[in-house]
CSV table of C-alpha atoms in Angstrom, one decimal:
chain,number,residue,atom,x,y,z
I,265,UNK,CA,-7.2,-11.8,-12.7
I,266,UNK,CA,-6.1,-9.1,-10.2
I,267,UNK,CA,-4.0,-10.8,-7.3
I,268,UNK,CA,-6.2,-9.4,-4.4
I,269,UNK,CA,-9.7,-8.8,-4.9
I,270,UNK,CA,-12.1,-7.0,-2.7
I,271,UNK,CA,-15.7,-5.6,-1.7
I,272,UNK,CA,-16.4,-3.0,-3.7
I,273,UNK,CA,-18.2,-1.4,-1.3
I,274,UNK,CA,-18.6,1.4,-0.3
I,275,UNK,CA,-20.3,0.5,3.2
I,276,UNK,CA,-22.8,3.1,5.2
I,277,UNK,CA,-23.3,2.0,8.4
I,278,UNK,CA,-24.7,3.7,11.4
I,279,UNK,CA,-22.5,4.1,14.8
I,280,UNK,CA,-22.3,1.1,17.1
I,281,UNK,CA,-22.7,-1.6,13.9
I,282,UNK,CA,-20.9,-4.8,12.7
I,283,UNK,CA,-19.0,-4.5,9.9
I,284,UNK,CA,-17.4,-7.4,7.8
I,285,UNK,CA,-15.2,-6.9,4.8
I,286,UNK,CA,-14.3,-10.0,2.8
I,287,UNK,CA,-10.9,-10.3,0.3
I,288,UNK,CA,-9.5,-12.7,-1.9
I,289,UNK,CA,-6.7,-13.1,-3.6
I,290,UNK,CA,-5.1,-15.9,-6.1
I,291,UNK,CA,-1.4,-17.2,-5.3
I,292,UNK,CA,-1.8,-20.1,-3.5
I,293,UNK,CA,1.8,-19.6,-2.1
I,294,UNK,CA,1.1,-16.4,-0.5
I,295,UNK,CA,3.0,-16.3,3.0
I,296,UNK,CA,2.0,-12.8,4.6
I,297,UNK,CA,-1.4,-10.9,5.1
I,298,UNK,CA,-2.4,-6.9,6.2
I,299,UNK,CA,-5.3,-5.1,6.7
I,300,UNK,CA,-4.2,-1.7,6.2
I,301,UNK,CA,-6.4,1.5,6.8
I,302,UNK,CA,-6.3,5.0,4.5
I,303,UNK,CA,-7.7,8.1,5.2
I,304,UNK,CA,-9.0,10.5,2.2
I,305,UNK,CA,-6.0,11.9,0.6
I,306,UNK,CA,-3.6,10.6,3.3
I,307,UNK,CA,-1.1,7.7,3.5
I,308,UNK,CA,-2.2,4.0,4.2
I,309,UNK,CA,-1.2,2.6,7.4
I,310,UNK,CA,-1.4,-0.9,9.0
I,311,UNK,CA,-4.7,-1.9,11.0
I,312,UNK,CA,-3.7,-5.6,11.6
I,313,UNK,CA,-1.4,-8.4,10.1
I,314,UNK,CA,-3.1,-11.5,9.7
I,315,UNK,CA,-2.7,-14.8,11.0
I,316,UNK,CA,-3.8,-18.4,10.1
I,317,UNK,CA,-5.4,-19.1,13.3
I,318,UNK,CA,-7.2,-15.4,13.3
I,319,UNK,CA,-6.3,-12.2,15.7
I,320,UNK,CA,-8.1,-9.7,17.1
I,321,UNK,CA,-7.5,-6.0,18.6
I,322,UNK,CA,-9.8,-4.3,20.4
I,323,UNK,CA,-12.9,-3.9,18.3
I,324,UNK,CA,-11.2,-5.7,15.3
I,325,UNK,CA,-11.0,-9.6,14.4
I,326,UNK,CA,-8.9,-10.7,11.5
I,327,UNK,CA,-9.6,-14.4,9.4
I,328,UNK,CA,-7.5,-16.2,7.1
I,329,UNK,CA,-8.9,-19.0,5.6
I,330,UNK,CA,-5.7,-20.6,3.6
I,331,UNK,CA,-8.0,-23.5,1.6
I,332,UNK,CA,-10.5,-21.0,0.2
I,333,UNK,CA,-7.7,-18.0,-0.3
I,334,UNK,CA,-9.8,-15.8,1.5
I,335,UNK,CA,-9.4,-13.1,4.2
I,336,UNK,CA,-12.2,-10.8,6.2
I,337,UNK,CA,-12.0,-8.1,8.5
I,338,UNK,CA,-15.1,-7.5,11.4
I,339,UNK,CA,-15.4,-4.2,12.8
I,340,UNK,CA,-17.4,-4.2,16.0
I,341,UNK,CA,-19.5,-1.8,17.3
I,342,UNK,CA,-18.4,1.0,14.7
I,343,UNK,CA,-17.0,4.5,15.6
I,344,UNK,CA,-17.3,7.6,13.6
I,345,UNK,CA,-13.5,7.5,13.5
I,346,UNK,CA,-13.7,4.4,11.7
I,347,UNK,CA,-14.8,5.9,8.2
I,348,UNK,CA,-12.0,5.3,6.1
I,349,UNK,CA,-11.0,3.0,3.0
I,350,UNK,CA,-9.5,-0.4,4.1
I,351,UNK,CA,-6.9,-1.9,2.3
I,352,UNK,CA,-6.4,-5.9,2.2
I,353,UNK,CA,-2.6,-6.8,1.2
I,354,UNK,CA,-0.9,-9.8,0.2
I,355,UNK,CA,2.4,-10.8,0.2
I,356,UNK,CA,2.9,-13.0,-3.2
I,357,UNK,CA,6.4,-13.9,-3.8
I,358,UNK,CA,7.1,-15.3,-6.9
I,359,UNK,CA,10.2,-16.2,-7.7
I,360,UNK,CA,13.0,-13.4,-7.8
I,361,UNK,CA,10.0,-11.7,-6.9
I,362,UNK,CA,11.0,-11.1,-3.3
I,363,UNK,CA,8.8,-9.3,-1.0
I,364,UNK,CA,6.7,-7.8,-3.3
I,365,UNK,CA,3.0,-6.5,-1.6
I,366,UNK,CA,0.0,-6.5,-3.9
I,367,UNK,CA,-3.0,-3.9,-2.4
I,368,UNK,CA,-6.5,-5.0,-3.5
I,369,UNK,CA,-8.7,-1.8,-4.6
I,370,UNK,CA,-10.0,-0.6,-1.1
I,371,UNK,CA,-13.5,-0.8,0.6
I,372,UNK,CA,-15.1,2.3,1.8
I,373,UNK,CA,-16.6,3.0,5.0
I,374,UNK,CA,-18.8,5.7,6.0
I,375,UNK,CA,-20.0,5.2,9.3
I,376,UNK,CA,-22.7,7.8,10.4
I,377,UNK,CA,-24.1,9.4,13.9
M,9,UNK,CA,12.0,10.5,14.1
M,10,UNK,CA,10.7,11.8,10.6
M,11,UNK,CA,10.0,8.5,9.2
M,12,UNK,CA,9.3,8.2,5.3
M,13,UNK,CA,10.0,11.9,3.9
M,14,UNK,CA,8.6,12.5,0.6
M,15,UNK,CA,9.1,16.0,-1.7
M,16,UNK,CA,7.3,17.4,-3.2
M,17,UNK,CA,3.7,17.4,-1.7
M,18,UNK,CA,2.0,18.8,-5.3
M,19,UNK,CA,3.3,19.3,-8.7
M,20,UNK,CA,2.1,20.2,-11.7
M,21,UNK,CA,4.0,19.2,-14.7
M,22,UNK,CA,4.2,20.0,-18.9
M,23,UNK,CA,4.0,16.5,-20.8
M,24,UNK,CA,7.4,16.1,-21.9
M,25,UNK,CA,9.2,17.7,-18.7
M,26,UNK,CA,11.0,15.4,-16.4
M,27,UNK,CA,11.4,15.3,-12.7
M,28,UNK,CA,12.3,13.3,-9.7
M,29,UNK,CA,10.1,12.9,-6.8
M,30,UNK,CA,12.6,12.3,-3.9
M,31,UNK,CA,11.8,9.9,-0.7
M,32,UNK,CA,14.2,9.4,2.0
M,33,UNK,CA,13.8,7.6,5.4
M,34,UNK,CA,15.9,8.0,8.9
M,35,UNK,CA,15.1,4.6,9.9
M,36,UNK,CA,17.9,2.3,8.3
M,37,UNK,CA,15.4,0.5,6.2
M,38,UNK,CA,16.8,-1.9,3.6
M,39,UNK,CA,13.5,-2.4,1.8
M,40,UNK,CA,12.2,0.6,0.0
M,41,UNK,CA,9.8,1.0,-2.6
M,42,UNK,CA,7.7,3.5,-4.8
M,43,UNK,CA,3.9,3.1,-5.4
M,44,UNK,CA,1.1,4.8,-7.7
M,45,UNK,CA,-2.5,5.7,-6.2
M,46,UNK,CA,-5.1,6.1,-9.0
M,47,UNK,CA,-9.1,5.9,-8.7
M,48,UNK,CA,-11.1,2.6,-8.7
M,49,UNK,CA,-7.0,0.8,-8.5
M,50,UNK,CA,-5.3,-0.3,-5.6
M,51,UNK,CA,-1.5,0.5,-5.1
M,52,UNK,CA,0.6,-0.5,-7.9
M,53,UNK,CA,3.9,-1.3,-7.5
M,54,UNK,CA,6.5,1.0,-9.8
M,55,UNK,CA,10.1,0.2,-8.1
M,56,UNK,CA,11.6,-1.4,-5.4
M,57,UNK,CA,14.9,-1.7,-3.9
M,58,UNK,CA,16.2,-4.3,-1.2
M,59,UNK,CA,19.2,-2.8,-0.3
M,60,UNK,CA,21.5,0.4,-1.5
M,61,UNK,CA,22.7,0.0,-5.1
M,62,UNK,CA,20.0,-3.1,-5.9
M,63,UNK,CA,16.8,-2.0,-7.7
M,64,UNK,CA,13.9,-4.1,-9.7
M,65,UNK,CA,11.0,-3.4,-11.5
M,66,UNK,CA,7.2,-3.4,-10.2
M,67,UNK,CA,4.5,-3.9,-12.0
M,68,UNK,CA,4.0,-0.1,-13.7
M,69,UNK,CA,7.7,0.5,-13.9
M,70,UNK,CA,7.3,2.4,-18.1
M,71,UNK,CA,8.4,5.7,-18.0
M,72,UNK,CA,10.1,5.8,-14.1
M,73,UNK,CA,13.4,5.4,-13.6
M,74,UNK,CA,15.1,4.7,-9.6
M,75,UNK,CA,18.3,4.7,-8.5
M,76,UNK,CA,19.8,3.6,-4.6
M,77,UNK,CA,23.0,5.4,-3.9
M,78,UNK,CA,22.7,5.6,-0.3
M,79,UNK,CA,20.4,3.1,2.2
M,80,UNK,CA,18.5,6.4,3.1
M,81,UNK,CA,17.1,7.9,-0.7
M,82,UNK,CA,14.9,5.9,-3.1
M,83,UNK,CA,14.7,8.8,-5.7
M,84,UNK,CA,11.9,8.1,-8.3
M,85,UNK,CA,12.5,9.7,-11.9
M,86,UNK,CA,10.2,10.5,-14.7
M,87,UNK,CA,12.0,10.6,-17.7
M,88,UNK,CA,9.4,12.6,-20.1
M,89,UNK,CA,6.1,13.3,-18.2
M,90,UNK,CA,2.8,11.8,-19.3
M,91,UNK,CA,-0.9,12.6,-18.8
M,92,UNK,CA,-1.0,8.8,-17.8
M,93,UNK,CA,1.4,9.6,-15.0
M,94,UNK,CA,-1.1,12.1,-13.3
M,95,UNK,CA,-1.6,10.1,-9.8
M,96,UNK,CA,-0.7,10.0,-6.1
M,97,UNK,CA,2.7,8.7,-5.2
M,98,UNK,CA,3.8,7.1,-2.5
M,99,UNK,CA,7.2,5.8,-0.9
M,100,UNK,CA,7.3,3.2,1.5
M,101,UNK,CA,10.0,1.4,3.4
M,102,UNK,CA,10.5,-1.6,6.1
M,103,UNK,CA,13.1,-2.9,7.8
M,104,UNK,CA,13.1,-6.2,6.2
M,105,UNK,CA,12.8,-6.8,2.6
M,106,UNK,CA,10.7,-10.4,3.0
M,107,UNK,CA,7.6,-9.2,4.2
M,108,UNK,CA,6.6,-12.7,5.6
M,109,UNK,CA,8.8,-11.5,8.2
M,110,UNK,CA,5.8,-9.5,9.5
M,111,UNK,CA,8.0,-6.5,8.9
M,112,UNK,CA,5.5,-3.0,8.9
M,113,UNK,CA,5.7,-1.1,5.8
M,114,UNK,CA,5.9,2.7,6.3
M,115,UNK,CA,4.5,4.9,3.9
M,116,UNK,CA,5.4,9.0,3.1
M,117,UNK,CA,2.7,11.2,2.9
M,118,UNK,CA,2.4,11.2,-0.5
M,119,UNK,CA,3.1,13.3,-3.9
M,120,UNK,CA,0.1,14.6,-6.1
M,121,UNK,CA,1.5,15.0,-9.1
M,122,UNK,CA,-0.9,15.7,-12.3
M,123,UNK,CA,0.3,16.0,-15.9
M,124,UNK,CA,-0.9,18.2,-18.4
């Protein structure tokens, strides 16, 4: 079982939509949680860390639900600068295993005019 | 501030040739950290280093070989190039090496590298 599990996706949604993407992942003793955005053929960078009691930024609300190990993403009233693949990450330290991010595979969003 | 630096952009290599992909950052970062890109997979973790001369494995760390000499270059190796190594690489580096920390990860640009 993959340690961070996502929407396949991908997601077409028109301009000025709602958005939700959902993740999961499966160390119980995960400490740390990103949303990070990637454009095609470019390097990811971070949208949002993730807190227990939920954040939001501008057009962008973050969830962590710790007793279900589950993690969503809402986009509000989508731009066309938007489209991009969004990453969930989770910090699952193991052991010696210090630090150590897992990505899941992406969601895709197109949104159109 | 040129953040995460990676050479080079492209590359095309012979199976069997070897090569280093070089990454350095200008931001003191302790925590560095080499990453593969392929389709339908997320990011998987190759090598990682918490500090200059300290290096561990990732998850996909056959066939690559690291080294930290200085805080500032995360060199990634590959020793005899595969087809199975075609893929986008990417560096990364934070401040801290504990990412519960909150500490922001800084990616290069990347390095398409394809095998043939």
């Amino acid at each position: 079982r993959k340690e961070v599990e996502q929407d396949p996706g991908p997601f077409n949604v028109p301009e000025g939509a709602t958005v939700a993407f959902n993740c999961t992942y499966s160390n119980s003793a995960s400490q740390s949680f990103f949303w990070y955005r990637q454009d095609c053929r470019k390097e990811p960078k971070l949208l949002m860390s993730v807190y227990s009691s939920g954040n939001e930024d501008g057009r962008f609300t973050a969830q962590l639900n710790r007793a279900s190990q589950y993690i969503s993403l809402l986009i509000r009233d989508s731009k066309l600068s938007d489209s991009a693949t969004y990453l969930c990450v989770v910090n699952a330290e193991r052991g010696s295993t210090l630090g150590r991010l897992y990505f899941g595979r992406g969601t895709q969003l197109t949104v159109w005019p | 501030n040129a953040g995460v630096t990676q050479t080079p952009k492209f590359q095309v290599l012979k199976t069997g040739q070897s090569m280093t992909l070089q990454c350095a950052q200008d931001m003191n970062h302790e925590y560095m950290s080499w990453y593969r890109q392929d389709p339908g997979m997320g990011l998987r973790l190759i090598h990682y280093s918490v500090g200059a001369g300290i290096t561990d494995q990732g998850e996909v760390p056959n066939g690559y070989n690291v080294s930290r000499s200085t805080t500032e270059d995360f060199p990634l190796r590959l020793l005899s190039a595969a087809p199975s190594q075609t893929s986008v690489y990417f560096c990364a580096s934070s401040y801290g090496w504990r990412q519960s920390s909150g500490n922001t990860i800084y990616f290069g640009e990347g390095s398409w590298l394809t095998v043939v």
